[in-house]
Short mmCIF file of C-alpha atoms in Angstrom, two decimals:
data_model
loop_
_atom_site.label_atom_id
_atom_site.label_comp_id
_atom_site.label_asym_id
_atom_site.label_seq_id
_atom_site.Cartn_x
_atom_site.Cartn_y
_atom_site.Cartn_z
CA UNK U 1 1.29 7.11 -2.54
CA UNK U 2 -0.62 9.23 -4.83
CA UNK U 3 1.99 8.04 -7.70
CA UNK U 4 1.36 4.59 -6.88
CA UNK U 5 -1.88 4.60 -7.77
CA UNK U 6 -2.07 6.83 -10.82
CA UNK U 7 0.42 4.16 -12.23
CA UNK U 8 -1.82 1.59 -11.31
CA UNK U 9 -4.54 3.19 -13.54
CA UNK U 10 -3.13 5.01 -16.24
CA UNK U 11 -1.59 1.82 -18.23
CA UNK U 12 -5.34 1.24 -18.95
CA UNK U 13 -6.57 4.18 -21.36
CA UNK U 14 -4.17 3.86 -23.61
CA UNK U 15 -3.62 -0.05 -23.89
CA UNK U 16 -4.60 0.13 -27.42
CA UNK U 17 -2.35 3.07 -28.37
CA UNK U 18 0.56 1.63 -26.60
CA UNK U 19 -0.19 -2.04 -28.24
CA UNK U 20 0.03 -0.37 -31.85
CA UNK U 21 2.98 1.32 -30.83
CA UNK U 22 4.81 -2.20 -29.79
CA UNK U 23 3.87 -3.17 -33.13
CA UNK U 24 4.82 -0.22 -35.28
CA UNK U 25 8.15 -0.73 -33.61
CA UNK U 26 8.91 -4.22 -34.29
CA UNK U 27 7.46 -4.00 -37.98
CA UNK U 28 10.19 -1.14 -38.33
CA UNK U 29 13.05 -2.91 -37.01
CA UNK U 30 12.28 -6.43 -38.31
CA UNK U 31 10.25 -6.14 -40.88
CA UNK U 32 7.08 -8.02 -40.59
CA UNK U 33 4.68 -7.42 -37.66
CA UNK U 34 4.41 -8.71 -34.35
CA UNK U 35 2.84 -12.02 -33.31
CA UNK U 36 -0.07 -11.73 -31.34
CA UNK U 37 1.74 -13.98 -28.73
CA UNK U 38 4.43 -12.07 -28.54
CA UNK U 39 2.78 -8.56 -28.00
CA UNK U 40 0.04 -10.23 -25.60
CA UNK U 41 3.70 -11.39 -23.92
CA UNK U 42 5.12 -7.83 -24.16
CA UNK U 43 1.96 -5.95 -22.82
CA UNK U 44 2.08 -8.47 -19.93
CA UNK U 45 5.43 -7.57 -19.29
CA UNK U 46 4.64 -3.96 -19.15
CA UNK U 47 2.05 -4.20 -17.04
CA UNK U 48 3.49 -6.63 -14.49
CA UNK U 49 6.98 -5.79 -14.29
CA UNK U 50 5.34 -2.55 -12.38
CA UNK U 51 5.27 -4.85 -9.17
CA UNK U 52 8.85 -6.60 -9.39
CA UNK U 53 10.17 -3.23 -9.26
CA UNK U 54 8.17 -2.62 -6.21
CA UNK U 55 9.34 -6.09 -4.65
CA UNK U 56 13.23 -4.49 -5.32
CA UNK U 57 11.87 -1.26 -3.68
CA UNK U 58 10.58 -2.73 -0.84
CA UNK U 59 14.27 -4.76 -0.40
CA UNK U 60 16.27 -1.90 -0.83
CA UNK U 61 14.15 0.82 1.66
CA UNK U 62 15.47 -1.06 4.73
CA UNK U 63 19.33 0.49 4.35
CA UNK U 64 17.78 3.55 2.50
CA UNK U 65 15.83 4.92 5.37
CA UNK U 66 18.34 3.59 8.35
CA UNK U 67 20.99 6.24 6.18
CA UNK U 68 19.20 8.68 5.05
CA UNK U 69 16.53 8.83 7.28
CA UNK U 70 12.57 8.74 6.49
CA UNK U 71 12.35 12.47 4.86
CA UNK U 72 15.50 12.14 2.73
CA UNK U 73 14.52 8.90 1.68
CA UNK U 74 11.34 10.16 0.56
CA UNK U 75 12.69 13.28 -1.29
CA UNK U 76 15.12 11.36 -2.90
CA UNK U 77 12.89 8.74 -4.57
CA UNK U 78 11.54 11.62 -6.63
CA UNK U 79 14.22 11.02 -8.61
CA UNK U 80 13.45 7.09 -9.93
CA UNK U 81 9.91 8.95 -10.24
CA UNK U 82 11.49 11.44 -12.37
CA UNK U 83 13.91 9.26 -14.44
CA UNK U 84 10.46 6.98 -15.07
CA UNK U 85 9.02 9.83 -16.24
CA UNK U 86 11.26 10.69 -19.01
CA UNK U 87 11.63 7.47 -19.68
CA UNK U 88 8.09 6.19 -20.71
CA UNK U 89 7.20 9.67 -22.15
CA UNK U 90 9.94 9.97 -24.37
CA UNK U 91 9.42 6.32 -25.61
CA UNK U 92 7.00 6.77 -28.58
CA UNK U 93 9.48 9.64 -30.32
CA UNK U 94 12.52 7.15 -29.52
CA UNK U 95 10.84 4.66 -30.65
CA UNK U 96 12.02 2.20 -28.71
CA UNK U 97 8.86 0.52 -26.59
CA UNK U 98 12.15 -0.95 -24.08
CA UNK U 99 12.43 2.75 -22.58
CA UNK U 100 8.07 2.14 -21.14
CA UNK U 101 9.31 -1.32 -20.01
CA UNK U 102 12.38 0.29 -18.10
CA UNK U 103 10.60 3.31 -16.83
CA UNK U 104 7.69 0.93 -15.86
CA UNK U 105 10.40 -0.92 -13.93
CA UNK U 106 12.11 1.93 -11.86
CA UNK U 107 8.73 3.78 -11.56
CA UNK U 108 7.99 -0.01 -9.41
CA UNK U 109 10.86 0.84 -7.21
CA UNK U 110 9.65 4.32 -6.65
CA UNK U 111 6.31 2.93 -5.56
CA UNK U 112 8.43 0.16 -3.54
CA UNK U 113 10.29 2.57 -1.55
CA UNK U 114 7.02 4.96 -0.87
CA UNK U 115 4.78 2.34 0.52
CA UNK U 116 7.14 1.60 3.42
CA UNK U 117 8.89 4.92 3.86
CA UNK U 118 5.83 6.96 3.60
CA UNK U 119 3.61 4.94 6.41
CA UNK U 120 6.71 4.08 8.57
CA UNK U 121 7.05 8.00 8.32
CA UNK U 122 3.57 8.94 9.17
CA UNK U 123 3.43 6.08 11.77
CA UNK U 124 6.41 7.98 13.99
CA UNK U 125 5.37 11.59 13.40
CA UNK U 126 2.11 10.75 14.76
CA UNK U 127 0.14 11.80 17.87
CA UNK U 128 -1.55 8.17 19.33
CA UNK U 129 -5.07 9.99 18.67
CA UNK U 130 -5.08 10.45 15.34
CA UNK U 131 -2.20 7.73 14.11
CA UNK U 132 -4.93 5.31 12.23
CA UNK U 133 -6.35 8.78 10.58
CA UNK U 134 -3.20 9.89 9.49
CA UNK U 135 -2.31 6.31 8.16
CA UNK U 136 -4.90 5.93 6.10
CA UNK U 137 -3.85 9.57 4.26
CA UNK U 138 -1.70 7.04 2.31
CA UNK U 139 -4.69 4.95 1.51
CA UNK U 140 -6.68 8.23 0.55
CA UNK U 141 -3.96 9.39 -2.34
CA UNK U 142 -3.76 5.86 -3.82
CA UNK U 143 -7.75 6.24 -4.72
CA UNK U 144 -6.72 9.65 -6.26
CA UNK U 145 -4.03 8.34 -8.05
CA UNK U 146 -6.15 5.73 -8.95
CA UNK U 147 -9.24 8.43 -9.98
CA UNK U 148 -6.43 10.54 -11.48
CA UNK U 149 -5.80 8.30 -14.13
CA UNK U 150 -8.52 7.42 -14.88
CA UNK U 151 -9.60 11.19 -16.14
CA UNK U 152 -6.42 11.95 -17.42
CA UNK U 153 -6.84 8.41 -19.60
CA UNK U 154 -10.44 10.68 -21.30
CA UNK U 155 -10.67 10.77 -24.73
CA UNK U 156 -10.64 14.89 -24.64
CA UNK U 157 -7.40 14.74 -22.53
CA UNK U 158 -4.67 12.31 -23.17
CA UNK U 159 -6.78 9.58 -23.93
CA UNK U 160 -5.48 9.58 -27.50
CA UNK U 161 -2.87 8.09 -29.94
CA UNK U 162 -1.23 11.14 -30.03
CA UNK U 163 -1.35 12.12 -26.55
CA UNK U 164 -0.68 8.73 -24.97
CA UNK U 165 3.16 9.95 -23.70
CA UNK U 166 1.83 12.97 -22.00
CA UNK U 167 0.22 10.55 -19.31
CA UNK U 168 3.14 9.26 -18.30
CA UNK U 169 4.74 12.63 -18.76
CA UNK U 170 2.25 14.01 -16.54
CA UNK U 171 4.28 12.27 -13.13
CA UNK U 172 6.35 14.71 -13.28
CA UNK U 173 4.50 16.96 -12.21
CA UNK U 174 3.68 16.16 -8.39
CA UNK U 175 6.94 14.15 -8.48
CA UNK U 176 8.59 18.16 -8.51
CA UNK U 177 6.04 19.15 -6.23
CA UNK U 178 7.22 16.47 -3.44
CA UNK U 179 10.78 17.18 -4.01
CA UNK U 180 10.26 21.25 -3.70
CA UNK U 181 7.66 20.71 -0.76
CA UNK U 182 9.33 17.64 1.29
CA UNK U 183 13.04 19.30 2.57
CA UNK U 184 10.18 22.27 4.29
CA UNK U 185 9.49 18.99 6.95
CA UNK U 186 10.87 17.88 10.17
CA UNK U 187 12.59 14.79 10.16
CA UNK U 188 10.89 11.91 11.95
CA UNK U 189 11.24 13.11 15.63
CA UNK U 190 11.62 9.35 16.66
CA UNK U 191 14.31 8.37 13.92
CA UNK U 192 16.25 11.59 15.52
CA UNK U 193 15.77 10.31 18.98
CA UNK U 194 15.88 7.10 18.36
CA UNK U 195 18.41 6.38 15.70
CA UNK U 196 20.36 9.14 15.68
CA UNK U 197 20.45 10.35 19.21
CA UNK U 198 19.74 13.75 18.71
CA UNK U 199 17.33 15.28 21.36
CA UNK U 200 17.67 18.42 20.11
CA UNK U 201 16.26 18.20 16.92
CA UNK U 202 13.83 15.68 17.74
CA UNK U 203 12.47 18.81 20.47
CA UNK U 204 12.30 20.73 17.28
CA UNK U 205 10.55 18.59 14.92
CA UNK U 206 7.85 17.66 17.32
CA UNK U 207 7.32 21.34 18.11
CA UNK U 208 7.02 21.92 14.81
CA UNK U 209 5.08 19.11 14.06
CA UNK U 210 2.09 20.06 16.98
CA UNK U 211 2.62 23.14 17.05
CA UNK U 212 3.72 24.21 20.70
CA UNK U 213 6.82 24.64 22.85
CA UNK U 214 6.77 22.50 25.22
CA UNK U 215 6.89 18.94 24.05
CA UNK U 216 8.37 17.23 27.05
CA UNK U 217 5.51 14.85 27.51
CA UNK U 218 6.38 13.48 24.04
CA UNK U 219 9.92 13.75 24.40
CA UNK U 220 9.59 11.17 27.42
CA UNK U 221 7.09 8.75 25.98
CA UNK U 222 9.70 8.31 23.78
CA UNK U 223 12.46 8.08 25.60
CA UNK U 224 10.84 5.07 27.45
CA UNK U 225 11.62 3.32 24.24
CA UNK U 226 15.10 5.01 23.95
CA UNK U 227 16.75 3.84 26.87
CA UNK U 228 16.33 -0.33 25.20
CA UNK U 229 17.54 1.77 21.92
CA UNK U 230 20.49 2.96 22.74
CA UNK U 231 22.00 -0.37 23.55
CA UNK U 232 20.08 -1.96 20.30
CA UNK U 233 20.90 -1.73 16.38
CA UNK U 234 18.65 -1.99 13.64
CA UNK U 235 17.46 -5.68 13.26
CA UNK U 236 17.42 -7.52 10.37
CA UNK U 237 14.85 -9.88 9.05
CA UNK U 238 16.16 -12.80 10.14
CA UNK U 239 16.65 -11.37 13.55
CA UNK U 240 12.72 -10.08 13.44
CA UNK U 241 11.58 -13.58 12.65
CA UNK U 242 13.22 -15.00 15.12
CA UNK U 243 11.90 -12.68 18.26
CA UNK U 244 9.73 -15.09 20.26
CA UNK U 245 7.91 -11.50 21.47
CA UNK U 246 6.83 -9.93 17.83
CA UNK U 247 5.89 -13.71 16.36
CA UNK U 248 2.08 -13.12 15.62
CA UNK U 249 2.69 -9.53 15.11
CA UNK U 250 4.42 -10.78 11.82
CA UNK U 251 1.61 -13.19 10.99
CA UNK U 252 -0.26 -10.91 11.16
CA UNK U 253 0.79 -8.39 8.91
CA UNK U 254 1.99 -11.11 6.73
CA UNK U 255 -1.98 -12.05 6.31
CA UNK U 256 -3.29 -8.36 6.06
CA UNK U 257 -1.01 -7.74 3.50
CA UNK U 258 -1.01 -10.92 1.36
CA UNK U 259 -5.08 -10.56 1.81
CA UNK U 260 -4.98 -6.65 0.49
CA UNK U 261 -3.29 -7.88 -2.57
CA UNK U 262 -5.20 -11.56 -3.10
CA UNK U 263 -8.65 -10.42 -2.12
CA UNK U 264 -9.97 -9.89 -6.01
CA UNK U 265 -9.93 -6.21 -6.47
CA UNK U 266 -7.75 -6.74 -9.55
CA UNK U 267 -10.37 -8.94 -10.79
CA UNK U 268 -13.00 -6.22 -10.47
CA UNK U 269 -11.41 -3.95 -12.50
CA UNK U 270 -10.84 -6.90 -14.94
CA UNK U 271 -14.55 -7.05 -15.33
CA UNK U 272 -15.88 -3.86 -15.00
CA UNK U 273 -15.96 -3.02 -18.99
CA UNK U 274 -17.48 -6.13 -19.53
CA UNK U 275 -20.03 -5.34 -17.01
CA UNK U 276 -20.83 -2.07 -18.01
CA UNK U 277 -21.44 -3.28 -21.62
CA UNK U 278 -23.74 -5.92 -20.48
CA UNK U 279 -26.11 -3.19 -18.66
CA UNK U 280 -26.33 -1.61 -22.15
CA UNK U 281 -24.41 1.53 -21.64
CA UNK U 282 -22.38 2.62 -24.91
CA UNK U 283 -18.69 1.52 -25.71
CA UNK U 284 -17.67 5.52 -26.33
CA UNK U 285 -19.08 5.75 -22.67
CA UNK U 286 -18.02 3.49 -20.50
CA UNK U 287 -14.57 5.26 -20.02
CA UNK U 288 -16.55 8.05 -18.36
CA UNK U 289 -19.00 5.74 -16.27
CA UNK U 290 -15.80 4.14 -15.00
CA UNK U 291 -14.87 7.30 -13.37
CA UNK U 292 -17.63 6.33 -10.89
CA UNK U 293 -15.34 3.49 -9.26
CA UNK U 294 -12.15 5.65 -9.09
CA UNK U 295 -14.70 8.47 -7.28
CA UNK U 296 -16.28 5.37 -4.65
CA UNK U 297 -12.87 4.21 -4.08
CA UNK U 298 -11.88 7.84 -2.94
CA UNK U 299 -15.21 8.85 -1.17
CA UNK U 300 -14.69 5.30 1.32
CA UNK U 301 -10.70 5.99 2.03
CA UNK U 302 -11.98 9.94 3.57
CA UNK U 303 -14.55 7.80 5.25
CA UNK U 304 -12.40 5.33 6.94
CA UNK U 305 -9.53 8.43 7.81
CA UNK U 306 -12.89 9.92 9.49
CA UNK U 307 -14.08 7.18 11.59
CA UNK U 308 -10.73 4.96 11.97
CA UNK U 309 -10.10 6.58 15.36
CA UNK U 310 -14.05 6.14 16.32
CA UNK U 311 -14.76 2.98 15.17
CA UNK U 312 -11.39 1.52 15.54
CA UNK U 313 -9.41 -0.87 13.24
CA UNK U 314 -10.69 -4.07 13.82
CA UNK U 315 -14.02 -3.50 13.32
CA UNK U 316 -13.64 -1.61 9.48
CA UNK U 317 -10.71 -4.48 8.85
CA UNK U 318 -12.97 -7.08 9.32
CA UNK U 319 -16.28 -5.18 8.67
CA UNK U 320 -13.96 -4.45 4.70
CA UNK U 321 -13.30 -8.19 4.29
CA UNK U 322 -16.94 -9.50 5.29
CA UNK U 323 -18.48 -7.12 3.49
CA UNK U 324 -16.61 -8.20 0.13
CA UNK U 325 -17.48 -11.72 0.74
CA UNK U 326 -21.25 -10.78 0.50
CA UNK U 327 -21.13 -8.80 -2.73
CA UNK U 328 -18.67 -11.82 -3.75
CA UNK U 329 -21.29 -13.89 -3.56
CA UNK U 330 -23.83 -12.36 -4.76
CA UNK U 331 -22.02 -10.63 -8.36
CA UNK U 332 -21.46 -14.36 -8.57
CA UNK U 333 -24.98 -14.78 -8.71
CA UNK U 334 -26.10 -11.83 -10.87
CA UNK U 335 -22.96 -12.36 -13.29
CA UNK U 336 -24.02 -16.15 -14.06
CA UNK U 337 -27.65 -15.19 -13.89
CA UNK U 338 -27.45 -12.11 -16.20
CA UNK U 339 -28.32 -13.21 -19.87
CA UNK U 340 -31.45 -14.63 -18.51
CA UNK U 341 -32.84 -11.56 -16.20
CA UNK U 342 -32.82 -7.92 -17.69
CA UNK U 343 -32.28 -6.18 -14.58
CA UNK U 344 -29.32 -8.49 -12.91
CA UNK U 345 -26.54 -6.50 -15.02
CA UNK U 346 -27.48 -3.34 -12.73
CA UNK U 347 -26.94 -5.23 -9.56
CA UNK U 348 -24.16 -6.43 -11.26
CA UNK U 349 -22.70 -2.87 -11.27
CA UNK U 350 -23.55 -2.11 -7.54
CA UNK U 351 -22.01 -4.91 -6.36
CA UNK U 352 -18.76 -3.95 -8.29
CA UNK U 353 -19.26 -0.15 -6.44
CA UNK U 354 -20.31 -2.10 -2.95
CA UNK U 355 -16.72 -4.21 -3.53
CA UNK U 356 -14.93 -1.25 -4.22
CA UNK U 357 -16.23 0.54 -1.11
CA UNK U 358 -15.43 -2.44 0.78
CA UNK U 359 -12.78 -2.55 0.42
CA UNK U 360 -11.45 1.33 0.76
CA UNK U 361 -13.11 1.58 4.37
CA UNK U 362 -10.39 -0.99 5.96
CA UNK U 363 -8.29 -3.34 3.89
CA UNK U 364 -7.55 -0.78 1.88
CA UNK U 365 -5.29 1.27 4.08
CA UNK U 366 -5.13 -0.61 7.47
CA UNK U 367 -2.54 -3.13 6.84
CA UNK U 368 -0.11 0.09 6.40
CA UNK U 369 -1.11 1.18 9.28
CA UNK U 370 -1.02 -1.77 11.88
CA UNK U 371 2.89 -2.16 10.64
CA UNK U 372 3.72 0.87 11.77
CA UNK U 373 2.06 0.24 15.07
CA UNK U 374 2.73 -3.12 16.12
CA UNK U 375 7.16 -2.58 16.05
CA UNK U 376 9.34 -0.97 18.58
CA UNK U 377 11.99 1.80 16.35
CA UNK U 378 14.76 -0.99 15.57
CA UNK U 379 12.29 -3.35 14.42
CA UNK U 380 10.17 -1.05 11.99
CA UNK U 381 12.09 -1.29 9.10
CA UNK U 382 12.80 -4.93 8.90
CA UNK U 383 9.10 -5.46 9.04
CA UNK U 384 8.01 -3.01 6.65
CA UNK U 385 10.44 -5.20 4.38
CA UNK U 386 8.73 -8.17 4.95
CA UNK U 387 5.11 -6.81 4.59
CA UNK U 388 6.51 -4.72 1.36
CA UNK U 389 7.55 -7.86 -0.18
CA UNK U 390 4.12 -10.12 0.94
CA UNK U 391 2.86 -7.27 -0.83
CA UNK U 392 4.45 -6.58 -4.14
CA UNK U 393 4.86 -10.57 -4.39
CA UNK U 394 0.84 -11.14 -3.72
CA UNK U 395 0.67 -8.29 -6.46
CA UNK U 396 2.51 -10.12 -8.76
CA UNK U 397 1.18 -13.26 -8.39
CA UNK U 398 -2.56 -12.02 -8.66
CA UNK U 399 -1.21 -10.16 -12.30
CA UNK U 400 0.33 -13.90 -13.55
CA UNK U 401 -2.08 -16.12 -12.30
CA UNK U 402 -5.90 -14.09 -12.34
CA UNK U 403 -6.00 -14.93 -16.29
CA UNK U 404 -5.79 -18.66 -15.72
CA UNK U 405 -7.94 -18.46 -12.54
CA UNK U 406 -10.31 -16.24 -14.98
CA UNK U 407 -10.15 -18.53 -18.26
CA UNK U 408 -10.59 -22.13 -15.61
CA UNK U 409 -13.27 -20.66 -13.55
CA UNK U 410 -15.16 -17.78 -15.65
CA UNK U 411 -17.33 -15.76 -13.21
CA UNK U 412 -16.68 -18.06 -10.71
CA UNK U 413 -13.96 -17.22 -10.14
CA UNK U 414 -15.11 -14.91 -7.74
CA UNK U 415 -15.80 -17.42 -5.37
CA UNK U 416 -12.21 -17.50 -4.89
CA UNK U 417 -11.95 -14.48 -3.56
CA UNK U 418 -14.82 -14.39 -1.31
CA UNK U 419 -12.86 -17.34 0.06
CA UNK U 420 -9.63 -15.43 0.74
CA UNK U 421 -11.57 -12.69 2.33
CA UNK U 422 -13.10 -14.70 4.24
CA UNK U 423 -10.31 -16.40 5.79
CA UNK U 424 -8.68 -13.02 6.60
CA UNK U 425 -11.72 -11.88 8.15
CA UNK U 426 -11.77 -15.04 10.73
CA UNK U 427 -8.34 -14.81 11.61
CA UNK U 428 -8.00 -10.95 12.05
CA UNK U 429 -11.22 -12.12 14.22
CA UNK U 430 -9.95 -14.28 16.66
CA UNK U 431 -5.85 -13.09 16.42
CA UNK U 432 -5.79 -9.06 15.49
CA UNK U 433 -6.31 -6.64 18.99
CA UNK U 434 -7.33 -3.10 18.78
CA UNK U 435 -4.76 -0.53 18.65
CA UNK U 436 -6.65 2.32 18.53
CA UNK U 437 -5.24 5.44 20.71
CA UNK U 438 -2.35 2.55 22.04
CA UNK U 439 1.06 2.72 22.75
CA UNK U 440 3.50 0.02 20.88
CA UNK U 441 4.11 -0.95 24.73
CA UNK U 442 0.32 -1.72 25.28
CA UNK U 443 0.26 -3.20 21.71
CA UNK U 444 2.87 -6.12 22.70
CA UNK U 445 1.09 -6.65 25.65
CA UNK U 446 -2.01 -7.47 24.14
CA UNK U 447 -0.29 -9.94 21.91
CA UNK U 448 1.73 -11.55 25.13
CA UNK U 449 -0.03 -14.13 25.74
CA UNK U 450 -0.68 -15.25 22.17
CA UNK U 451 3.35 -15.10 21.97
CA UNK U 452 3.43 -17.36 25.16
CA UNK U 453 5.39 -14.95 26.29
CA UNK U 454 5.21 -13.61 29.98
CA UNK U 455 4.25 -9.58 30.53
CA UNK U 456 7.55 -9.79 32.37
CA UNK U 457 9.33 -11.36 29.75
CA UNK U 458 7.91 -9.20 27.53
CA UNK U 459 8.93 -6.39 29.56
CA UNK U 460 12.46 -7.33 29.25
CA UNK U 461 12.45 -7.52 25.60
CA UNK U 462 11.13 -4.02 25.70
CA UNK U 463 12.20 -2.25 28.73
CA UNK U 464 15.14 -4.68 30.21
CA UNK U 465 16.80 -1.18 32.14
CA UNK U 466 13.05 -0.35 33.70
CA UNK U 467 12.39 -4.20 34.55
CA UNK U 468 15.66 -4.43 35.94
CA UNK U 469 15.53 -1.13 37.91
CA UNK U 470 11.87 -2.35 39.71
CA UNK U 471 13.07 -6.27 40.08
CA UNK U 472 16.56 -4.57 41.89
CA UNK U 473 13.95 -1.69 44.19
CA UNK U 474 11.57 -4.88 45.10
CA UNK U 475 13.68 -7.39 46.16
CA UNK U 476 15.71 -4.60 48.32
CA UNK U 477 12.50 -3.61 49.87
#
């Protein structure tokens, strides 16, 4: 995950450089520069076409991780990392600004593939008690990505035209590190169980995973699950959408996901140079002051992996999203308001900081994590398809559409947003139960009655041998 956000950030340093580049290129080849249509076209492009590689990423992980498994899967998407890598950094000296595009494309699939291996991974190798915690590790390495960037994007390190290639060079680097690090891990004791059958091994990866010998407690909690398994492939999509038992469980990640994409934080960083100019502080500086939202956004994901088994996931969820419809509201204010008070550009800037923390301490990393909690084994990788593509489609459509939401509304816009959160927040309200320190078993139950399901019905879906086995021992009795 840490990739996934360093690529988020490090397209911004050297916009500039890269835009000159684009232009350089097509002078050279066609002889006369480049409209300023066209390159604003080709710089969208660039930018954009970042999250339709993560939509094919997110498509393709479903057969990926059902063969290869969660590990393999992850070791072996080092290598679009990798190939991106080359690709974009070699770019400039080719000269050929349709190697960034590519390697901005397959870097997307990378990401794609991460974002549902990586939590569905961390989800199953997870003790109950610290599950949310170790979720929201994944939420963590984005904001370091993210605050990765944006130092390696200084002026004194790569933040030049000759040095622009080196950042994208530079994901090489702990792209190596995963693939020399990764094959040292255990498999996914529940895949092994689970989906391959393999008690053995799964006894092994759990003991090495907690660190004792005897693991038969965890060994049966999961075999409660693998006696339905056994007699149950992989479902597809169309099969997940269609269980009467897992309906608002799908909702509901549909909505966290769609609302961690749509909720505005893409505007934010839209306006945060602007901002910072308006409170006076120098153009040469801003690049460094900006390294004050990368280091919020990384402070409030520790916090939230700190108190998410205390304090639970609803309340930080919805606590995230109602906070950012306050600050909303009010850099609304301050932003209209500015020219004509002195001081309103400051509170300008702590409500961009207040958004950004906002937004770290739940909806920033929850939604990964209630996936992974709310399936059974055969369903978990159908549904981290669908909330992978909510996601990378909600990213895409914020990146096309923000400009003419921006240019129609102005600061307004805004508003927008605080409306979005705000509608999460009341349905995650009224519809999302806490699964802190549950089982998935408990988790269904909670959402039974919403499914108008009964707990024995629900049973069944789950647990038909169990049910059956009780039913058969009562009615003898």
């Amino acid at each position: 995950s840490f990739l996934y956000g360093y690529n988020l950030s490090v397209v911004n340093a050297p916009a500039g450089y890269i835009k000159k580049f684009y232009n350089e290129t097509w002078e050279r080849r066609y002889g006369f520069s480049v409209d300023e249509g066209t390159l604003t076209l080709l710089w969208s492009i660039t930018v954009s076409i970042f999250a339709i590689g993560g939509l094919v990423g997110a498509i393709i992980v479903t057969p990926i991780v059902k063969f290869f498994g969660r590990k393999c899967t992850l070791v072996l998407n080092n290598v679009f990392a990798v190939t991106a890598a080359l690709l974009m950094s070699l770019s400039s000296l080719a000269g050929s600004f349709e190697m960034l595009i590519l390697g901005r494309i397959i870097m997307g699939i990378d990401a794609g593939i991460s974002l549902s291996a990586l939590p569905m991974y961390l989800s199953e190798i997870s003790p109950k008690e610290i599950r949310g915690s170790l979720g929201q590790v994944t939420a963590i390495f984005i904001c370091i990505g993210v605050f990765t960037g944006q130092v390696l994007g200084l002026p004194e390190i790569f933040g030049q035209e000759s040095r622009w290639p080196f950042l994208f060079g530079a994901i090489i680097v702990p792209s190596l590190i995963q693939a020399v690090i990764l094959p040292f891990l255990p498999e996914s004791p529940r895949y092994l169980l689970l989906e391959k059958h393999n008690r053995s091994q799964a006894e092994k990866a759990f003991q090495r995973f907690l660190g004792k010998d005897d693991v038969s407690q965890e060994i049966e909690e999961v075999l409660a699950e693998s006696r339905v398994q056994r007699n149950t492939k992989l479902v597809s999509i169309i099969q997940l959408l269609r269980t009467r038992t897992v309906r608002w469980q799908i909702v509901t990640v549909v909505v966290t996901m769609g609302c961690y994409q749509l909720c505005g934080l893409n505007a934010i960083w839209y306006y945060t140079n602007n901002i910072f100019s308006e409170s006076g502080i120098k153009h040469e500086t801003i690049p460094y002051v900006t390294l004050s939202t990368g280091a919020v956004e990384t402070l409030a994901a520790v916090f939230s992996g700190l108190v998410i088994e205390r304090l639970g996931r609803r309340p930080l969820l919805i606590g995230g999203f109602g906070l950012m419809v306050v600050f909303f509201a009010v850099l609304t204010v301050s932003l209209t308001l500015q020219n004509s008070v002195h001081w309103l550009p400051y509170l300008s800037i702590f409500c961009i900081l207040a958004i950004i923390a906002s937004f770290c301490i739940g909806p920033g990393g929850i939604p990964f994590v209630l996936t992974g909690e709310f399936f059974q084994q055969s369903q978990r990788p159908a549904a981290f398809m669908i909330a992978g593509t909510v996601n990378w489609l909600s990213n895409f459509a914020v990146g096309l559409l923000f400009p003419f939401i921006q240019a129609g509304l102005q600061t307004y816009c805004f508003l927008v947003f605080a409306a979005i959160c705000f509608a999460g927040a009341t349905y995650l309200f009224f519809v999302l139960p806490e699964t802190k320190n549950k089982t998935f078993h408990e988790i269904s139950q909670a959402f039974a009655k919403r499914n108008k399901v009964t707990l024995e019905m629900q049973e069944m879906n789950h647990f038909p041998g169990i049910v059956l086995k009780q039913k058969f021992k009562h009615e003898v009795s």
